[in-house]
Amino acid sequence: MASEKTKKIWMTIGIGFGIIFITAFLTSQIIFPIISHTPKNIEVPNVVGLSLPMAKLRLTQLGLHIVVRDSVWSETGQPNTILDQDPQPGKKIKPESTVYVKVNRGPMKVGVPYLIGMSFNDAYYALKSSGLQGVIVDSLYSDNYPVNTVVRSSPPEGTKVEKGARVRLYISKGPKPFIEETVIWDSLLM
């Protein structure tokens, strides 16, 4: 009989612990969140590829903040678009959390170097070392610059252009040939 009494005691204790466990679980998962109004975690959306303003709008609508952690020069993609984000899409985070992004600055810009007075070869290599291409557009007479030197460039020095852009070079033919009038008159009279 003692063993039946012991079984009943253990069963009562087990049921008591079960009731306590179920009550604690329901309180923590249902009742406590209702009372404390704890907001649920938010799933981070994918903002990679979106423009910065669109990414900001999408995140703020969900109650999240956005901070540009880095911006890099990139030949691919549109300027001012998101290249990477942290936390990654799909991760659950608390409301008012921050999503850090890396933004595409677009193709790298370089300044056109000073080329006036350089030989064509020197100007060509100066452009090449700057990541630009030199193209002879025209040659013209110049009293100020010797033959085969750069008279002007387009765009002019200091202008910021995309890396790999073409710079038009105008090369000197030297001074304009002088034809004496007497030679012309003599040839006309003959």
JSON list of C-alpha atoms in Angstrom, two decimals:
[
{"chain": "A", "resi": 1, "resn": "MET", "atom": "CA", "xyz": [0.00, 0.00, 0.00]},
{"chain": "A", "resi": 2, "resn": "ALA", "atom": "CA", "xyz": [2.82, 2.27, 0.74]},
{"chain": "A", "resi": 3, "resn": "SER", "atom": "CA", "xyz": [3.91, 2.04, -2.82]},
{"chain": "A", "resi": 4, "resn": "GLU", "atom": "CA", "xyz": [0.47, 3.13, -4.07]},
{"chain": "A", "resi": 5, "resn": "LYS", "atom": "CA", "xyz": [0.56, 6.07, -1.75]},
{"chain": "A", "resi": 6, "resn": "THR", "atom": "CA", "xyz": [4.01, 6.95, -3.03]},
{"chain": "A", "resi": 7, "resn": "LYS", "atom": "CA", "xyz": [2.81, 6.69, -6.63]},
{"chain": "A", "resi": 8, "resn": "LYS", "atom": "CA", "xyz": [-0.08, 9.05, -5.88]},
{"chain": "A", "resi": 9, "resn": "ILE", "atom": "CA", "xyz": [2.27, 11.53, -4.22]},
{"chain": "A", "resi": 10, "resn": "TRP", "atom": "CA", "xyz": [4.65, 11.45, -7.19]},
{"chain": "A", "resi": 11, "resn": "MET", "atom": "CA", "xyz": [1.77, 11.76, -9.61]},
{"chain": "A", "resi": 12, "resn": "THR", "atom": "CA", "xyz": [0.42, 14.76, -7.72]},
{"chain": "A", "resi": 13, "resn": "ILE", "atom": "CA", "xyz": [3.89, 16.35, -7.68]},
{"chain": "A", "resi": 14, "resn": "GLY", "atom": "CA", "xyz": [4.28, 15.67, -11.43]},
{"chain": "A", "resi": 15, "resn": "ILE", "atom": "CA", "xyz": [0.88, 17.19, -12.21]},
{"chain": "A", "resi": 16, "resn": "GLY", "atom": "CA", "xyz": [1.75, 20.18, -10.00]},
{"chain": "A", "resi": 17, "resn": "PHE", "atom": "CA", "xyz": [5.05, 20.73, -11.86]},
{"chain": "A", "resi": 18, "resn": "GLY", "atom": "CA", "xyz": [3.24, 20.30, -15.18]},
{"chain": "A", "resi": 19, "resn": "ILE", "atom": "CA", "xyz": [0.67, 22.94, -14.22]},
{"chain": "A", "resi": 20, "resn": "ILE", "atom": "CA", "xyz": [3.46, 25.29, -13.04]},
{"chain": "A", "resi": 21, "resn": "PHE", "atom": "CA", "xyz": [5.42, 24.73, -16.28]},
{"chain": "A", "resi": 22, "resn": "ILE", "atom": "CA", "xyz": [2.37, 25.32, -18.53]},
{"chain": "A", "resi": 23, "resn": "THR", "atom": "CA", "xyz": [1.40, 28.43, -16.53]},
{"chain": "A", "resi": 24, "resn": "ALA", "atom": "CA", "xyz": [4.95, 29.83, -16.76]},
{"chain": "A", "resi": 25, "resn": "PHE", "atom": "CA", "xyz": [5.11, 29.14, -20.50]},
{"chain": "A", "resi": 26, "resn": "LEU", "atom": "CA", "xyz": [1.74, 30.78, -21.22]},
{"chain": "A", "resi": 27, "resn": "THR", "atom": "CA", "xyz": [2.65, 33.76, -19.05]},
{"chain": "A", "resi": 28, "resn": "SER", "atom": "CA", "xyz": [6.01, 34.32, -20.77]},
{"chain": "A", "resi": 29, "resn": "GLN", "atom": "CA", "xyz": [4.78, 33.81, -24.34]},
{"chain": "A", "resi": 30, "resn": "ILE", "atom": "CA", "xyz": [1.26, 35.24, -24.31]},
{"chain": "A", "resi": 31, "resn": "ILE", "atom": "CA", "xyz": [0.35, 37.22, -21.21]},
{"chain": "A", "resi": 32, "resn": "PHE", "atom": "CA", "xyz": [3.67, 39.04, -20.59]},
{"chain": "A", "resi": 33, "resn": "PRO", "atom": "CA", "xyz": [4.03, 40.34, -24.19]},
{"chain": "A", "resi": 34, "resn": "ILE", "atom": "CA", "xyz": [0.43, 41.62, -24.09]},
{"chain": "A", "resi": 35, "resn": "ILE", "atom": "CA", "xyz": [1.04, 43.43, -20.80]},
{"chain": "A", "resi": 36, "resn": "SER", "atom": "CA", "xyz": [4.48, 44.84, -21.67]},
{"chain": "A", "resi": 37, "resn": "HIS", "atom": "CA", "xyz": [3.71, 45.62, -25.35]},
{"chain": "A", "resi": 38, "resn": "THR", "atom": "CA", "xyz": [7.09, 44.27, -26.42]},
{"chain": "A", "resi": 39, "resn": "PRO", "atom": "CA", "xyz": [7.40, 44.80, -30.20]},
{"chain": "A", "resi": 40, "resn": "LYS", "atom": "CA", "xyz": [8.21, 41.80, -32.32]},
{"chain": "A", "resi": 41, "resn": "ASN", "atom": "CA", "xyz": [11.51, 41.48, -34.14]},
{"chain": "A", "resi": 42, "resn": "ILE", "atom": "CA", "xyz": [11.61, 42.65, -37.74]},
{"chain": "A", "resi": 43, "resn": "GLU", "atom": "CA", "xyz": [12.99, 40.66, -40.65]},
{"chain": "A", "resi": 44, "resn": "VAL", "atom": "CA", "xyz": [15.66, 42.70, -42.45]},
{"chain": "A", "resi": 45, "resn": "PRO", "atom": "CA", "xyz": [14.67, 43.28, -46.10]},
{"chain": "A", "resi": 46, "resn": "ASN", "atom": "CA", "xyz": [17.13, 43.01, -48.98]},
{"chain": "A", "resi": 47, "resn": "VAL", "atom": "CA", "xyz": [18.14, 46.55, -50.01]},
{"chain": "A", "resi": 48, "resn": "VAL", "atom": "CA", "xyz": [21.16, 45.57, -52.14]},
{"chain": "A", "resi": 49, "resn": "GLY", "atom": "CA", "xyz": [20.76, 47.05, -55.63]},
{"chain": "A", "resi": 50, "resn": "LEU", "atom": "CA", "xyz": [18.29, 49.73, -54.51]},
{"chain": "A", "resi": 51, "resn": "SER", "atom": "CA", "xyz": [19.14, 53.42, -54.69]},
{"chain": "A", "resi": 52, "resn": "LEU", "atom": "CA", "xyz": [20.08, 54.97, -51.35]},
{"chain": "A", "resi": 53, "resn": "PRO", "atom": "CA", "xyz": [16.82, 57.00, -51.10]},
{"chain": "A", "resi": 54, "resn": "MET", "atom": "CA", "xyz": [14.70, 53.90, -51.88]},
{"chain": "A", "resi": 55, "resn": "ALA", "atom": "CA", "xyz": [16.62, 51.80, -49.34]},
{"chain": "A", "resi": 56, "resn": "LYS", "atom": "CA", "xyz": [16.15, 54.51, -46.71]},
{"chain": "A", "resi": 57, "resn": "LEU", "atom": "CA", "xyz": [12.41, 54.68, -47.42]},
{"chain": "A", "resi": 58, "resn": "ARG", "atom": "CA", "xyz": [12.00, 50.90, -47.25]},
{"chain": "A", "resi": 59, "resn": "LEU", "atom": "CA", "xyz": [13.90, 50.58, -43.96]},
{"chain": "A", "resi": 60, "resn": "THR", "atom": "CA", "xyz": [12.26, 53.55, -42.24]},
{"chain": "A", "resi": 61, "resn": "GLN", "atom": "CA", "xyz": [8.80, 52.21, -43.15]},
{"chain": "A", "resi": 62, "resn": "LEU", "atom": "CA", "xyz": [9.72, 49.09, -41.16]},
{"chain": "A", "resi": 63, "resn": "GLY", "atom": "CA", "xyz": [10.99, 51.13, -38.20]},
{"chain": "A", "resi": 64, "resn": "LEU", "atom": "CA", "xyz": [14.69, 50.63, -38.95]},
{"chain": "A", "resi": 65, "resn": "HIS", "atom": "CA", "xyz": [17.53, 53.11, -39.37]},
{"chain": "A", "resi": 66, "resn": "ILE", "atom": "CA", "xyz": [20.12, 53.22, -42.16]},
{"chain": "A", "resi": 67, "resn": "VAL", "atom": "CA", "xyz": [23.74, 54.34, -41.91]},
{"chain": "A", "resi": 68, "resn": "VAL", "atom": "CA", "xyz": [26.22, 54.50, -44.80]},
{"chain": "A", "resi": 69, "resn": "ARG", "atom": "CA", "xyz": [29.25, 52.68, -43.45]},
{"chain": "A", "resi": 70, "resn": "ASP", "atom": "CA", "xyz": [31.32, 52.90, -46.63]},
{"chain": "A", "resi": 71, "resn": "SER", "atom": "CA", "xyz": [31.21, 54.15, -50.21]},
{"chain": "A", "resi": 72, "resn": "VAL", "atom": "CA", "xyz": [33.43, 52.73, -52.93]},
{"chain": "A", "resi": 73, "resn": "TRP", "atom": "CA", "xyz": [34.26, 53.46, -56.56]},
{"chain": "A", "resi": 74, "resn": "SER", "atom": "CA", "xyz": [32.79, 50.77, -58.79]},
{"chain": "A", "resi": 75, "resn": "GLU", "atom": "CA", "xyz": [32.66, 50.38, -62.55]},
{"chain": "A", "resi": 76, "resn": "THR", "atom": "CA", "xyz": [29.61, 48.09, -62.27]},
{"chain": "A", "resi": 77, "resn": "GLY", "atom": "CA", "xyz": [26.12, 49.13, -61.25]},
{"chain": "A", "resi": 78, "resn": "GLN", "atom": "CA", "xyz": [24.54, 52.53, -60.97]},
{"chain": "A", "resi": 79, "resn": "PRO", "atom": "CA", "xyz": [26.06, 55.25, -58.79]},
{"chain": "A", "resi": 80, "resn": "ASN", "atom": "CA", "xyz": [24.38, 55.79, -55.40]},
{"chain": "A", "resi": 81, "resn": "THR", "atom": "CA", "xyz": [23.08, 52.21, -55.17]},
{"chain": "A", "resi": 82, "resn": "ILE", "atom": "CA", "xyz": [23.56, 49.78, -52.29]},
{"chain": "A", "resi": 83, "resn": "LEU", "atom": "CA", "xyz": [26.35, 47.21, -52.83]},
{"chain": "A", "resi": 84, "resn": "ASP", "atom": "CA", "xyz": [26.25, 45.43, -49.45]},
{"chain": "A", "resi": 85, "resn": "GLN", "atom": "CA", "xyz": [24.36, 45.53, -46.15]},
{"chain": "A", "resi": 86, "resn": "ASP", "atom": "CA", "xyz": [24.77, 44.39, -42.55]},
{"chain": "A", "resi": 87, "resn": "PRO", "atom": "CA", "xyz": [22.80, 42.66, -41.09]},
{"chain": "A", "resi": 88, "resn": "GLN", "atom": "CA", "xyz": [22.12, 40.43, -44.06]},
{"chain": "A", "resi": 89, "resn": "PRO", "atom": "CA", "xyz": [18.58, 40.06, -45.51]},
{"chain": "A", "resi": 90, "resn": "GLY", "atom": "CA", "xyz": [16.28, 37.71, -43.62]},
{"chain": "A", "resi": 91, "resn": "LYS", "atom": "CA", "xyz": [17.89, 38.22, -40.22]},
{"chain": "A", "resi": 92, "resn": "LYS", "atom": "CA", "xyz": [15.50, 39.18, -37.39]},
{"chain": "A", "resi": 93, "resn": "ILE", "atom": "CA", "xyz": [16.38, 42.36, -35.49]},
{"chain": "A", "resi": 94, "resn": "LYS", "atom": "CA", "xyz": [14.67, 44.64, -32.99]},
{"chain": "A", "resi": 95, "resn": "PRO", "atom": "CA", "xyz": [12.73, 47.71, -34.13]},
{"chain": "A", "resi": 96, "resn": "GLU", "atom": "CA", "xyz": [14.77, 50.93, -34.18]},
{"chain": "A", "resi": 97, "resn": "SER", "atom": "CA", "xyz": [17.90, 48.90, -35.03]},
{"chain": "A", "resi": 98, "resn": "THR", "atom": "CA", "xyz": [20.40, 50.14, -37.61]},
{"chain": "A", "resi": 99, "resn": "VAL", "atom": "CA", "xyz": [21.19, 48.59, -40.98]},
{"chain": "A", "resi": 100, "resn": "TYR", "atom": "CA", "xyz": [24.68, 49.52, -42.22]},
{"chain": "A", "resi": 101, "resn": "VAL", "atom": "CA", "xyz": [25.20, 49.79, -45.99]},
{"chain": "A", "resi": 102, "resn": "LYS", "atom": "CA", "xyz": [28.01, 50.16, -48.53]},
{"chain": "A", "resi": 103, "resn": "VAL", "atom": "CA", "xyz": [27.16, 52.55, -51.39]},
{"chain": "A", "resi": 104, "resn": "ASN", "atom": "CA", "xyz": [28.44, 52.61, -54.99]},
{"chain": "A", "resi": 105, "resn": "ARG", "atom": "CA", "xyz": [30.07, 55.96, -55.80]},
{"chain": "A", "resi": 106, "resn": "GLY", "atom": "CA", "xyz": [30.13, 55.09, -59.50]},
{"chain": "A", "resi": 107, "resn": "PRO", "atom": "CA", "xyz": [33.16, 55.02, -61.77]},
{"chain": "A", "resi": 108, "resn": "MET", "atom": "CA", "xyz": [36.31, 56.63, -60.43]},
{"chain": "A", "resi": 109, "resn": "LYS", "atom": "CA", "xyz": [36.88, 60.22, -61.52]},
{"chain": "A", "resi": 110, "resn": "VAL", "atom": "CA", "xyz": [40.37, 61.50, -62.34]},
{"chain": "A", "resi": 111, "resn": "GLY", "atom": "CA", "xyz": [41.63, 64.97, -63.15]},
{"chain": "A", "resi": 112, "resn": "VAL", "atom": "CA", "xyz": [42.95, 65.73, -66.63]},
{"chain": "A", "resi": 113, "resn": "PRO", "atom": "CA", "xyz": [46.68, 66.52, -66.20]},
{"chain": "A", "resi": 114, "resn": "TYR", "atom": "CA", "xyz": [48.39, 69.65, -67.56]},
{"chain": "A", "resi": 115, "resn": "LEU", "atom": "CA", "xyz": [49.44, 68.74, -71.10]},
{"chain": "A", "resi": 116, "resn": "ILE", "atom": "CA", "xyz": [50.04, 72.07, -72.88]},
{"chain": "A", "resi": 117, "resn": "GLY", "atom": "CA", "xyz": [53.56, 72.30, -74.33]},
{"chain": "A", "resi": 118, "resn": "MET", "atom": "CA", "xyz": [54.29, 68.57, -73.93]},
{"chain": "A", "resi": 119, "resn": "SER", "atom": "CA", "xyz": [55.29, 66.48, -76.90]},
{"chain": "A", "resi": 120, "resn": "PHE", "atom": "CA", "xyz": [52.52, 64.22, -78.12]},
{"chain": "A", "resi": 121, "resn": "ASN", "atom": "CA", "xyz": [54.35, 61.15, -76.75]},
{"chain": "A", "resi": 122, "resn": "ASP", "atom": "CA", "xyz": [54.82, 62.71, -73.30]},
{"chain": "A", "resi": 123, "resn": "ALA", "atom": "CA", "xyz": [51.17, 63.81, -73.21]},
{"chain": "A", "resi": 124, "resn": "TYR", "atom": "CA", "xyz": [50.03, 60.35, -74.32]},
{"chain": "A", "resi": 125, "resn": "TYR", "atom": "CA", "xyz": [51.97, 58.66, -71.49]},
{"chain": "A", "resi": 126, "resn": "ALA", "atom": "CA", "xyz": [50.85, 61.27, -68.94]},
{"chain": "A", "resi": 127, "resn": "LEU", "atom": "CA", "xyz": [47.24, 60.51, -69.86]},
{"chain": "A", "resi": 128, "resn": "LYS", "atom": "CA", "xyz": [47.85, 56.77, -69.82]},
{"chain": "A", "resi": 129, "resn": "SER", "atom": "CA", "xyz": [49.42, 56.93, -66.33]},
{"chain": "A", "resi": 130, "resn": "SER", "atom": "CA", "xyz": [46.33, 58.85, -65.15]},
{"chain": "A", "resi": 131, "resn": "GLY", "atom": "CA", "xyz": [44.04, 56.14, -66.51]},
{"chain": "A", "resi": 132, "resn": "LEU", "atom": "CA", "xyz": [42.91, 58.23, -69.49]},
{"chain": "A", "resi": 133, "resn": "GLN", "atom": "CA", "xyz": [43.20, 57.90, -73.28]},
{"chain": "A", "resi": 134, "resn": "GLY", "atom": "CA", "xyz": [44.72, 60.51, -75.58]},
{"chain": "A", "resi": 135, "resn": "VAL", "atom": "CA", "xyz": [43.29, 61.03, -79.06]},
{"chain": "A", "resi": 136, "resn": "ILE", "atom": "CA", "xyz": [44.62, 63.48, -81.66]},
{"chain": "A", "resi": 137, "resn": "VAL", "atom": "CA", "xyz": [41.67, 65.44, -82.92]},
{"chain": "A", "resi": 138, "resn": "ASP", "atom": "CA", "xyz": [43.32, 68.11, -84.99]},
{"chain": "A", "resi": 139, "resn": "SER", "atom": "CA", "xyz": [46.61, 69.77, -85.74]},
{"chain": "A", "resi": 140, "resn": "LEU", "atom": "CA", "xyz": [46.90, 73.50, -86.08]},
{"chain": "A", "resi": 141, "resn": "TYR", "atom": "CA", "xyz": [49.49, 76.17, -86.69]},
{"chain": "A", "resi": 142, "resn": "SER", "atom": "CA", "xyz": [51.02, 77.83, -83.66]},
{"chain": "A", "resi": 143, "resn": "ASP", "atom": "CA", "xyz": [53.75, 80.45, -83.29]},
{"chain": "A", "resi": 144, "resn": "ASN", "atom": "CA", "xyz": [54.04, 79.62, -79.57]},
{"chain": "A", "resi": 145, "resn": "TYR", "atom": "CA", "xyz": [54.56, 75.84, -79.69]},
{"chain": "A", "resi": 146, "resn": "PRO", "atom": "CA", "xyz": [56.96, 73.73, -81.76]},
{"chain": "A", "resi": 147, "resn": "VAL", "atom": "CA", "xyz": [55.82, 70.97, -84.11]},
{"chain": "A", "resi": 148, "resn": "ASN", "atom": "CA", "xyz": [54.23, 67.90, -82.45]},
{"chain": "A", "resi": 149, "resn": "THR", "atom": "CA", "xyz": [53.50, 69.55, -79.09]},
{"chain": "A", "resi": 150, "resn": "VAL", "atom": "CA", "xyz": [50.12, 69.86, -77.43]},
{"chain": "A", "resi": 151, "resn": "VAL", "atom": "CA", "xyz": [48.50, 73.27, -77.96]},
{"chain": "A", "resi": 152, "resn": "ARG", "atom": "CA", "xyz": [45.31, 72.50, -76.01]},
{"chain": "A", "resi": 153, "resn": "SER", "atom": "CA", "xyz": [43.25, 69.63, -74.66]},
{"chain": "A", "resi": 154, "resn": "SER", "atom": "CA", "xyz": [39.56, 69.04, -74.34]},
{"chain": "A", "resi": 155, "resn": "PRO", "atom": "CA", "xyz": [38.46, 68.75, -71.59]},
{"chain": "A", "resi": 156, "resn": "PRO", "atom": "CA", "xyz": [41.05, 71.17, -70.17]},
{"chain": "A", "resi": 157, "resn": "GLU", "atom": "CA", "xyz": [43.45, 70.44, -67.31]},
{"chain": "A", "resi": 158, "resn": "GLY", "atom": "CA", "xyz": [41.94, 69.82, -63.87]},
{"chain": "A", "resi": 159, "resn": "THR", "atom": "CA", "xyz": [38.55, 68.71, -65.22]},
{"chain": "A", "resi": 160, "resn": "LYS", "atom": "CA", "xyz": [37.30, 65.57, -63.44]},
{"chain": "A", "resi": 161, "resn": "VAL", "atom": "CA", "xyz": [36.34, 62.82, -65.88]},
{"chain": "A", "resi": 162, "resn": "GLU", "atom": "CA", "xyz": [35.62, 59.11, -65.56]},
{"chain": "A", "resi": 163, "resn": "LYS", "atom": "CA", "xyz": [38.64, 56.85, -65.54]},
{"chain": "A", "resi": 164, "resn": "GLY", "atom": "CA", "xyz": [39.22, 55.55, -69.07]},
{"chain": "A", "resi": 165, "resn": "ALA", "atom": "CA", "xyz": [37.71, 58.65, -70.74]},
{"chain": "A", "resi": 166, "resn": "ARG", "atom": "CA", "xyz": [39.19, 60.05, -73.95]},
{"chain": "A", "resi": 167, "resn": "VAL", "atom": "CA", "xyz": [40.96, 63.41, -73.91]},
{"chain": "A", "resi": 168, "resn": "ARG", "atom": "CA", "xyz": [41.10, 65.21, -77.25]},
{"chain": "A", "resi": 169, "resn": "LEU", "atom": "CA", "xyz": [44.52, 66.64, -78.07]},
{"chain": "A", "resi": 170, "resn": "TYR", "atom": "CA", "xyz": [45.22, 69.51, -80.47]},
{"chain": "A", "resi": 171, "resn": "ILE", "atom": "CA", "xyz": [48.78, 69.25, -81.80]},
{"chain": "A", "resi": 172, "resn": "SER", "atom": "CA", "xyz": [50.93, 72.07, -83.17]},
{"chain": "A", "resi": 173, "resn": "LYS", "atom": "CA", "xyz": [52.06, 72.07, -86.81]},
{"chain": "A", "resi": 174, "resn": "GLY", "atom": "CA", "xyz": [54.53, 74.81, -85.91]},
{"chain": "A", "resi": 175, "resn": "PRO", "atom": "CA", "xyz": [54.33, 78.38, -87.21]},
{"chain": "A", "resi": 176, "resn": "LYS", "atom": "CA", "xyz": [52.12, 79.10, -90.19]},
{"chain": "A", "resi": 177, "resn": "PRO", "atom": "CA", "xyz": [54.19, 79.07, -93.39]},
{"chain": "A", "resi": 178, "resn": "PHE", "atom": "CA", "xyz": [54.88, 82.54, -94.73]},
{"chain": "A", "resi": 179, "resn": "ILE", "atom": "CA", "xyz": [54.46, 82.98, -98.46]},
{"chain": "A", "resi": 180, "resn": "GLU", "atom": "CA", "xyz": [56.02, 86.11, -99.83]},
{"chain": "A", "resi": 181, "resn": "GLU", "atom": "CA", "xyz": [53.73, 88.26, -101.93]},
{"chain": "A", "resi": 182, "resn": "THR", "atom": "CA", "xyz": [56.42, 88.87, -104.52]},
{"chain": "A", "resi": 183, "resn": "VAL", "atom": "CA", "xyz": [56.67, 85.16, -105.27]},
{"chain": "A", "resi": 184, "resn": "ILE", "atom": "CA", "xyz": [52.92, 85.00, -105.79]},
{"chain": "A", "resi": 185, "resn": "TRP", "atom": "CA", "xyz": [52.92, 88.10, -108.04]},
{"chain": "A", "resi": 186, "resn": "ASP", "atom": "CA", "xyz": [55.86, 86.80, -110.02]},
{"chain": "A", "resi": 187, "resn": "SER", "atom": "CA", "xyz": [54.14, 83.46, -110.60]},
{"chain": "A", "resi": 188, "resn": "LEU", "atom": "CA", "xyz": [50.95, 85.21, -111.68]},
{"chain": "A", "resi": 189, "resn": "LEU", "atom": "CA", "xyz": [52.75, 87.45, -114.19]},
{"chain": "A", "resi": 190, "resn": "MET", "atom": "CA", "xyz": [54.48, 84.63, -115.96]}
]
